[in-house]
């Protein structure tokens, strides 16, 4: 089944403790992207990647890092999480930039 | 960057009626406009999209219209069914088709 898999689904952590949210897609897509979803704000793009080793900032990149060492994986790294990063995070992939994205099921992160 | 506004934030219709959700965008260079449906506890799912060289696109009960001059686009759902109840998001690609800007979402409730 074609899908984007994120892990974990739920995560509660403490301020300052580094964490990684993994994302993997099995569709051989070139493009991958991370979003955060907050009530009343829709989805906001954090980072995106056009191919292996090619990444760029979205609208809200502060406090996040990404890497794209393999085509299928695009992990999101929070080196020092803060409470304002409490949110619902989605990873998505697409065969090309100006094309519909397939989203994962989301990771609900709480930073206390 | 691009700014996408979406209205209404909530919409309640009777089963069988039509529903219309409207979005406006600010960047005249935007050329790709997808619509996503998000059910509770799931990631957004692409339902229809339109490109700037097309004024209207239809897929069964769903249609999207685009007015590039006025910089607005709309989602039309006819003969609504209870399973259409969800949150709908519009998006625009901006002048960099790798970046996407989402509206704040419309919660559609279809009453049986």
PDB file of C-alpha atoms in Angstrom:
ATOM      1  CA  UNK A   1       0.000   0.000   0.000  1.00  0.00           C
ATOM      2  CA  UNK A   2       1.300   3.434  -1.003  1.00  0.00           C
ATOM      3  CA  UNK A   3       1.745   5.453   2.154  1.00  0.00           C
ATOM      4  CA  UNK A   4       3.667   7.926   4.257  1.00  0.00           C
ATOM      5  CA  UNK A   5       4.532   6.532   7.684  1.00  0.00           C
ATOM      6  CA  UNK A   6       5.302   8.741  10.641  1.00  0.00           C
ATOM      7  CA  UNK A   7       6.484   7.696  14.061  1.00  0.00           C
ATOM      8  CA  UNK A   8       5.631   8.109  16.806  1.00  0.00           C
ATOM      9  CA  UNK A   9       1.905   8.990  16.641  1.00  0.00           C
ATOM     10  CA  UNK A  10       1.973  10.578  20.064  1.00  0.00           C
ATOM     11  CA  UNK A  11       4.884  12.027  22.014  1.00  0.00           C
ATOM     12  CA  UNK A  12       5.115  13.891  25.299  1.00  0.00           C
ATOM     13  CA  UNK A  13       8.509  15.323  26.131  1.00  0.00           C
ATOM     14  CA  UNK A  14      10.141  17.922  28.327  1.00  0.00           C
ATOM     15  CA  UNK A  15      11.603  21.257  27.320  1.00  0.00           C
ATOM     16  CA  UNK A  16      15.118  20.964  25.940  1.00  0.00           C
ATOM     17  CA  UNK A  17      15.205  17.211  25.367  1.00  0.00           C
ATOM     18  CA  UNK A  18      16.199  16.514  21.775  1.00  0.00           C
ATOM     19  CA  UNK A  19      13.770  14.427  19.747  1.00  0.00           C
ATOM     20  CA  UNK A  20      13.338  13.086  16.239  1.00  0.00           C
ATOM     21  CA  UNK A  21      10.113  12.341  14.418  1.00  0.00           C
ATOM     22  CA  UNK A  22      10.655   9.870  11.612  1.00  0.00           C
ATOM     23  CA  UNK A  23       8.960   9.918   8.216  1.00  0.00           C
ATOM     24  CA  UNK A  24       9.200   7.328   5.474  1.00  0.00           C
ATOM     25  CA  UNK A  25       7.432   6.985   2.116  1.00  0.00           C
ATOM     26  CA  UNK A  26       7.254   3.953  -0.171  1.00  0.00           C
ATOM     27  CA  UNK A  27       6.190   5.697  -3.385  1.00  0.00           C
ATOM     28  CA  UNK A  28       9.653   6.726  -4.629  1.00  0.00           C
ATOM     29  CA  UNK A  29       8.577  10.367  -4.411  1.00  0.00           C
ATOM     30  CA  UNK A  30      11.130  13.100  -5.017  1.00  0.00           C
ATOM     31  CA  UNK A  31       9.472  15.756  -2.873  1.00  0.00           C
ATOM     32  CA  UNK A  32       8.872  15.597   0.859  1.00  0.00           C
ATOM     33  CA  UNK A  33       7.663  18.193   3.300  1.00  0.00           C
ATOM     34  CA  UNK A  34       6.907  18.764   6.977  1.00  0.00           C
ATOM     35  CA  UNK A  35       3.933  20.747   8.252  1.00  0.00           C
ATOM     36  CA  UNK A  36       2.605  21.718  11.613  1.00  0.00           C
ATOM     37  CA  UNK A  37      -1.109  22.142  12.243  1.00  0.00           C
ATOM     38  CA  UNK A  38      -2.433  24.474  14.927  1.00  0.00           C
ATOM     39  CA  UNK A  39      -6.081  25.401  15.602  1.00  0.00           C
ATOM     40  CA  UNK A  40      -7.230  28.307  13.463  1.00  0.00           C
ATOM     41  CA  UNK A  41      -3.953  28.484  11.556  1.00  0.00           C
ATOM     42  CA  UNK A  42      -4.322  25.647   9.086  1.00  0.00           C
ATOM     43  CA  UNK A  43      -1.150  23.875   8.059  1.00  0.00           C
ATOM     44  CA  UNK A  44       2.145  25.717   7.929  1.00  0.00           C
ATOM     45  CA  UNK A  45       5.158  24.400   6.095  1.00  0.00           C
ATOM     46  CA  UNK A  46       8.279  23.862   8.199  1.00  0.00           C
ATOM     47  CA  UNK A  47      10.796  22.427   5.706  1.00  0.00           C
ATOM     48  CA  UNK A  48      10.698  20.772   2.341  1.00  0.00           C
ATOM     49  CA  UNK A  49      13.032  18.655   0.269  1.00  0.00           C
ATOM     50  CA  UNK A  50      13.238  18.337  -3.513  1.00  0.00           C
ATOM     51  CA  UNK A  51      15.614  15.364  -3.504  1.00  0.00           C
ATOM     52  CA  UNK A  52      18.326  13.632  -1.519  1.00  0.00           C
ATOM     53  CA  UNK A  53      20.553  16.194   0.200  1.00  0.00           C
ATOM     54  CA  UNK A  54      18.397  19.077  -1.090  1.00  0.00           C
ATOM     55  CA  UNK A  55      16.301  20.813   1.562  1.00  0.00           C
ATOM     56  CA  UNK A  56      14.964  24.312   2.110  1.00  0.00           C
ATOM     57  CA  UNK A  57      13.029  26.315   4.656  1.00  0.00           C
ATOM     58  CA  UNK A  58       9.294  26.663   4.614  1.00  0.00           C
ATOM     59  CA  UNK A  59       7.334  29.325   6.433  1.00  0.00           C
ATOM     60  CA  UNK A  60       8.090  28.349  10.037  1.00  0.00           C
ATOM     61  CA  UNK A  61      11.539  26.666  10.171  1.00  0.00           C
ATOM     62  CA  UNK A  62      12.788  28.163  13.466  1.00  0.00           C
ATOM     63  CA  UNK A  63      13.637  25.507  16.039  1.00  0.00           C
ATOM     64  CA  UNK A  64      13.578  22.617  13.565  1.00  0.00           C
ATOM     65  CA  UNK A  65      16.105  20.714  11.494  1.00  0.00           C
ATOM     66  CA  UNK A  66      15.686  18.138   8.760  1.00  0.00           C
ATOM     67  CA  UNK A  67      17.879  15.825   6.756  1.00  0.00           C
ATOM     68  CA  UNK A  68      17.375  13.838   3.545  1.00  0.00           C
ATOM     69  CA  UNK A  69      20.103  11.238   3.305  1.00  0.00           C
ATOM     70  CA  UNK A  70      17.884   8.696   1.563  1.00  0.00           C
ATOM     71  CA  UNK A  71      15.048   9.281  -0.843  1.00  0.00           C
ATOM     72  CA  UNK A  72      12.447   7.504   1.280  1.00  0.00           C
ATOM     73  CA  UNK A  73      13.228   9.111   4.662  1.00  0.00           C
ATOM     74  CA  UNK A  74      12.827  12.666   5.871  1.00  0.00           C
ATOM     75  CA  UNK A  75      13.190  12.965   9.659  1.00  0.00           C
ATOM     76  CA  UNK A  76      12.243  16.092  11.600  1.00  0.00           C
ATOM     77  CA  UNK A  77      14.600  17.013  14.429  1.00  0.00           C
ATOM     78  CA  UNK A  78      13.844  19.270  17.373  1.00  0.00           C
ATOM     79  CA  UNK A  79      17.201  19.860  19.051  1.00  0.00           C
ATOM     80  CA  UNK A  80      15.820  21.803  22.018  1.00  0.00           C
ATOM     81  CA  UNK A  81      12.016  21.589  22.049  1.00  0.00           C
ATOM     82  CA  UNK A  82      10.015  24.360  23.658  1.00  0.00           C
ATOM     83  CA  UNK A  83       6.328  24.473  24.690  1.00  0.00           C
ATOM     84  CA  UNK A  84       5.450  26.612  21.636  1.00  0.00           C
ATOM     85  CA  UNK A  85       6.359  23.615  19.475  1.00  0.00           C
ATOM     86  CA  UNK A  86       3.455  21.671  20.937  1.00  0.00           C
ATOM     87  CA  UNK A  87       1.472  20.887  17.816  1.00  0.00           C
ATOM     88  CA  UNK A  88       0.226  18.259  15.377  1.00  0.00           C
ATOM     89  CA  UNK A  89       2.905  17.468  12.790  1.00  0.00           C
ATOM     90  CA  UNK A  90       2.432  15.999   9.343  1.00  0.00           C
ATOM     91  CA  UNK A  91       4.921  14.638   6.882  1.00  0.00           C
ATOM     92  CA  UNK A  92       3.928  14.553   3.203  1.00  0.00           C
ATOM     93  CA  UNK A  93       5.402  13.443  -0.099  1.00  0.00           C
ATOM     94  CA  UNK A  94       4.747  14.115  -3.769  1.00  0.00           C
ATOM     95  CA  UNK A  95       6.116  12.946  -7.092  1.00  0.00           C
ATOM     96  CA  UNK A  96       6.807  16.550  -8.084  1.00  0.00           C
ATOM     97  CA  UNK A  97       6.574  19.953  -6.476  1.00  0.00           C
ATOM     98  CA  UNK A  98       3.425  21.306  -8.070  1.00  0.00           C
ATOM     99  CA  UNK A  99       1.425  18.174  -7.463  1.00  0.00           C
ATOM    100  CA  UNK A 100      -0.847  16.865  -4.761  1.00  0.00           C
ATOM    101  CA  UNK A 101       0.859  15.601  -1.641  1.00  0.00           C
ATOM    102  CA  UNK A 102       0.186  12.347   0.215  1.00  0.00           C
ATOM    103  CA  UNK A 103       0.128  12.989   3.957  1.00  0.00           C
ATOM    104  CA  UNK A 104       1.039  10.768   6.854  1.00  0.00           C
ATOM    105  CA  UNK A 105      -1.321  10.195   9.785  1.00  0.00           C
ATOM    106  CA  UNK A 106       0.320  12.809  11.978  1.00  0.00           C
ATOM    107  CA  UNK A 107       2.386  13.046  15.165  1.00  0.00           C
ATOM    108  CA  UNK A 108       0.869  14.816  18.114  1.00  0.00           C
ATOM    109  CA  UNK A 109       3.707  16.378  20.093  1.00  0.00           C
ATOM    110  CA  UNK A 110       3.361  17.888  23.549  1.00  0.00           C
ATOM    111  CA  UNK A 111       6.300  19.730  25.091  1.00  0.00           C
ATOM    112  CA  UNK A 112       5.973  20.424  28.817  1.00  0.00           C
TER     113      UNK A 112
ATOM    114  CA  UNK B   1       5.058  35.238   0.804  1.00  0.00           C
ATOM    115  CA  UNK B   2       1.630  34.038  -0.188  1.00  0.00           C
ATOM    116  CA  UNK B   3      -1.416  34.634   2.013  1.00  0.00           C
ATOM    117  CA  UNK B   4      -4.451  32.370   1.670  1.00  0.00           C
ATOM    118  CA  UNK B   5      -7.744  33.240   3.329  1.00  0.00           C
ATOM    119  CA  UNK B   6     -10.568  30.727   3.583  1.00  0.00           C
ATOM    120  CA  UNK B   7     -14.251  31.223   4.369  1.00  0.00           C
ATOM    121  CA  UNK B   8     -16.406  30.199   6.092  1.00  0.00           C
ATOM    122  CA  UNK B   9     -14.680  28.622   9.069  1.00  0.00           C
ATOM    123  CA  UNK B  10     -17.725  26.433   9.728  1.00  0.00           C
ATOM    124  CA  UNK B  11     -20.520  25.375   7.411  1.00  0.00           C
ATOM    125  CA  UNK B  12     -23.577  23.345   8.249  1.00  0.00           C
ATOM    126  CA  UNK B  13     -25.839  21.993   5.489  1.00  0.00           C
ATOM    127  CA  UNK B  14     -28.657  19.534   5.176  1.00  0.00           C
ATOM    128  CA  UNK B  15     -27.965  16.246   3.419  1.00  0.00           C
ATOM    129  CA  UNK B  16     -28.547  16.656  -0.304  1.00  0.00           C
ATOM    130  CA  UNK B  17     -27.839  20.394  -0.318  1.00  0.00           C
ATOM    131  CA  UNK B  18     -24.795  21.994  -1.917  1.00  0.00           C
ATOM    132  CA  UNK B  19     -21.809  23.400  -0.046  1.00  0.00           C
ATOM    133  CA  UNK B  20     -19.430  26.101  -1.238  1.00  0.00           C
ATOM    134  CA  UNK B  21     -16.108  27.027   0.345  1.00  0.00           C
ATOM    135  CA  UNK B  22     -14.179  30.059  -0.876  1.00  0.00           C
ATOM    136  CA  UNK B  23     -10.516  30.989  -0.781  1.00  0.00           C
ATOM    137  CA  UNK B  24      -8.567  34.043  -1.826  1.00  0.00           C
ATOM    138  CA  UNK B  25      -4.836  34.312  -2.384  1.00  0.00           C
ATOM    139  CA  UNK B  26      -2.435  37.222  -2.639  1.00  0.00           C
ATOM    140  CA  UNK B  27       0.442  36.136  -4.914  1.00  0.00           C
ATOM    141  CA  UNK B  28      -0.484  36.465  -8.579  1.00  0.00           C
ATOM    142  CA  UNK B  29       2.371  34.054  -9.421  1.00  0.00           C
ATOM    143  CA  UNK B  30       0.585  31.160  -7.690  1.00  0.00           C
ATOM    144  CA  UNK B  31      -0.332  28.551 -10.273  1.00  0.00           C
ATOM    145  CA  UNK B  32      -1.446  25.409  -8.464  1.00  0.00           C
ATOM    146  CA  UNK B  33      -4.424  25.145  -6.108  1.00  0.00           C
ATOM    147  CA  UNK B  34      -5.176  21.848  -4.345  1.00  0.00           C
ATOM    148  CA  UNK B  35      -8.023  21.095  -1.962  1.00  0.00           C
ATOM    149  CA  UNK B  36      -7.688  18.664   0.907  1.00  0.00           C
ATOM    150  CA  UNK B  37     -10.207  16.874   3.119  1.00  0.00           C
ATOM    151  CA  UNK B  38      -9.206  15.993   6.659  1.00  0.00           C
ATOM    152  CA  UNK B  39     -11.241  13.530   8.676  1.00  0.00           C
ATOM    153  CA  UNK B  40     -10.912  13.296  12.427  1.00  0.00           C
ATOM    154  CA  UNK B  41      -7.619  11.737  13.506  1.00  0.00           C
ATOM    155  CA  UNK B  42      -6.260  11.492   9.967  1.00  0.00           C
ATOM    156  CA  UNK B  43      -3.943  13.390   7.692  1.00  0.00           C
ATOM    157  CA  UNK B  44      -5.280  15.639   4.919  1.00  0.00           C
ATOM    158  CA  UNK B  45      -6.238  13.857   1.726  1.00  0.00           C
ATOM    159  CA  UNK B  46      -6.146  15.465  -1.716  1.00  0.00           C
ATOM    160  CA  UNK B  47      -9.640  15.559  -3.220  1.00  0.00           C
ATOM    161  CA  UNK B  48      -9.246  17.833  -6.227  1.00  0.00           C
ATOM    162  CA  UNK B  49      -6.817  20.371  -7.640  1.00  0.00           C
ATOM    163  CA  UNK B  50      -6.696  22.995 -10.361  1.00  0.00           C
ATOM    164  CA  UNK B  51      -3.949  24.751 -12.244  1.00  0.00           C
ATOM    165  CA  UNK B  52      -3.865  28.362 -13.331  1.00  0.00           C
ATOM    166  CA  UNK B  53      -4.475  27.589 -17.000  1.00  0.00           C
ATOM    167  CA  UNK B  54      -7.861  26.037 -16.192  1.00  0.00           C
ATOM    168  CA  UNK B  55     -10.980  27.857 -14.997  1.00  0.00           C
ATOM    169  CA  UNK B  56     -12.997  24.907 -13.726  1.00  0.00           C
ATOM    170  CA  UNK B  57     -12.542  21.241 -12.952  1.00  0.00           C
ATOM    171  CA  UNK B  58     -15.102  18.658 -11.935  1.00  0.00           C
ATOM    172  CA  UNK B  59     -14.908  15.197 -10.411  1.00  0.00           C
ATOM    173  CA  UNK B  60     -18.307  13.631  -9.759  1.00  0.00           C
ATOM    174  CA  UNK B  61     -19.952  15.668  -6.976  1.00  0.00           C
ATOM    175  CA  UNK B  62     -16.938  17.915  -6.435  1.00  0.00           C
ATOM    176  CA  UNK B  63     -15.926  20.889  -8.547  1.00  0.00           C
ATOM    177  CA  UNK B  64     -13.389  23.659  -8.213  1.00  0.00           C
ATOM    178  CA  UNK B  65     -13.453  27.029  -9.938  1.00  0.00           C
ATOM    179  CA  UNK B  66     -10.605  29.500 -10.298  1.00  0.00           C
ATOM    180  CA  UNK B  67     -10.736  33.206 -11.073  1.00  0.00           C
ATOM    181  CA  UNK B  68      -7.143  34.343 -11.606  1.00  0.00           C
ATOM    182  CA  UNK B  69      -8.095  37.967 -12.163  1.00  0.00           C
ATOM    183  CA  UNK B  70      -9.850  38.203  -8.817  1.00  0.00           C
ATOM    184  CA  UNK B  71      -7.395  35.772  -7.187  1.00  0.00           C
ATOM    185  CA  UNK B  72      -9.995  33.521  -5.712  1.00  0.00           C
ATOM    186  CA  UNK B  73     -10.962  29.883  -6.036  1.00  0.00           C
ATOM    187  CA  UNK B  74     -13.862  27.874  -4.674  1.00  0.00           C
ATOM    188  CA  UNK B  75     -14.802  24.304  -3.838  1.00  0.00           C
ATOM    189  CA  UNK B  76     -18.317  23.167  -4.685  1.00  0.00           C
ATOM    190  CA  UNK B  77     -19.814  19.967  -3.303  1.00  0.00           C
ATOM    191  CA  UNK B  78     -23.203  18.972  -4.645  1.00  0.00           C
ATOM    192  CA  UNK B  79     -25.687  16.466  -3.197  1.00  0.00           C
ATOM    193  CA  UNK B  80     -23.839  16.424   0.103  1.00  0.00           C
ATOM    194  CA  UNK B  81     -23.776  13.251   2.176  1.00  0.00           C
ATOM    195  CA  UNK B  82     -22.980  12.708   5.879  1.00  0.00           C
ATOM    196  CA  UNK B  83     -19.618  11.202   4.908  1.00  0.00           C
ATOM    197  CA  UNK B  84     -18.672  14.584   3.422  1.00  0.00           C
ATOM    198  CA  UNK B  85     -18.496  15.913   6.991  1.00  0.00           C
ATOM    199  CA  UNK B  86     -14.847  16.848   7.608  1.00  0.00           C
ATOM    200  CA  UNK B  87     -12.469  19.804   7.633  1.00  0.00           C
ATOM    201  CA  UNK B  88     -11.569  21.109   4.187  1.00  0.00           C
ATOM    202  CA  UNK B  89      -8.411  23.054   3.385  1.00  0.00           C
ATOM    203  CA  UNK B  90      -7.526  25.052   0.325  1.00  0.00           C
ATOM    204  CA  UNK B  91      -3.911  25.728  -0.604  1.00  0.00           C
ATOM    205  CA  UNK B  92      -1.898  27.746  -3.086  1.00  0.00           C
ATOM    206  CA  UNK B  93       1.590  27.095  -4.376  1.00  0.00           C
ATOM    207  CA  UNK B  94       2.990  30.614  -4.282  1.00  0.00           C
ATOM    208  CA  UNK B  95       5.693  31.665  -6.726  1.00  0.00           C
ATOM    209  CA  UNK B  96       7.882  28.749  -5.626  1.00  0.00           C
ATOM    210  CA  UNK B  97       5.931  25.601  -6.365  1.00  0.00           C
ATOM    211  CA  UNK B  98       7.842  23.760  -3.663  1.00  0.00           C
ATOM    212  CA  UNK B  99       6.188  25.896  -1.008  1.00  0.00           C
ATOM    213  CA  UNK B 100       2.514  25.593  -0.168  1.00  0.00           C
ATOM    214  CA  UNK B 101       0.312  27.951   1.771  1.00  0.00           C
ATOM    215  CA  UNK B 102      -2.855  26.631   3.343  1.00  0.00           C
ATOM    216  CA  UNK B 103      -6.071  28.302   4.312  1.00  0.00           C
ATOM    217  CA  UNK B 104      -7.231  28.031   7.920  1.00  0.00           C
ATOM    218  CA  UNK B 105      -9.808  25.341   7.137  1.00  0.00           C
ATOM    219  CA  UNK B 106     -13.585  24.947   6.932  1.00  0.00           C
ATOM    220  CA  UNK B 107     -15.398  22.498   9.153  1.00  0.00           C
ATOM    221  CA  UNK B 108     -18.276  21.097   7.110  1.00  0.00           C
ATOM    222  CA  UNK B 109     -21.133  19.394   8.919  1.00  0.00           C
ATOM    223  CA  UNK B 110     -23.703  17.561   6.803  1.00  0.00           C
ATOM    224  CA  UNK B 111     -26.845  16.858   8.796  1.00  0.00           C
ATOM    225  CA  UNK B 112     -28.771  13.705   7.886  1.00  0.00           C
TER     226      UNK B 112
END
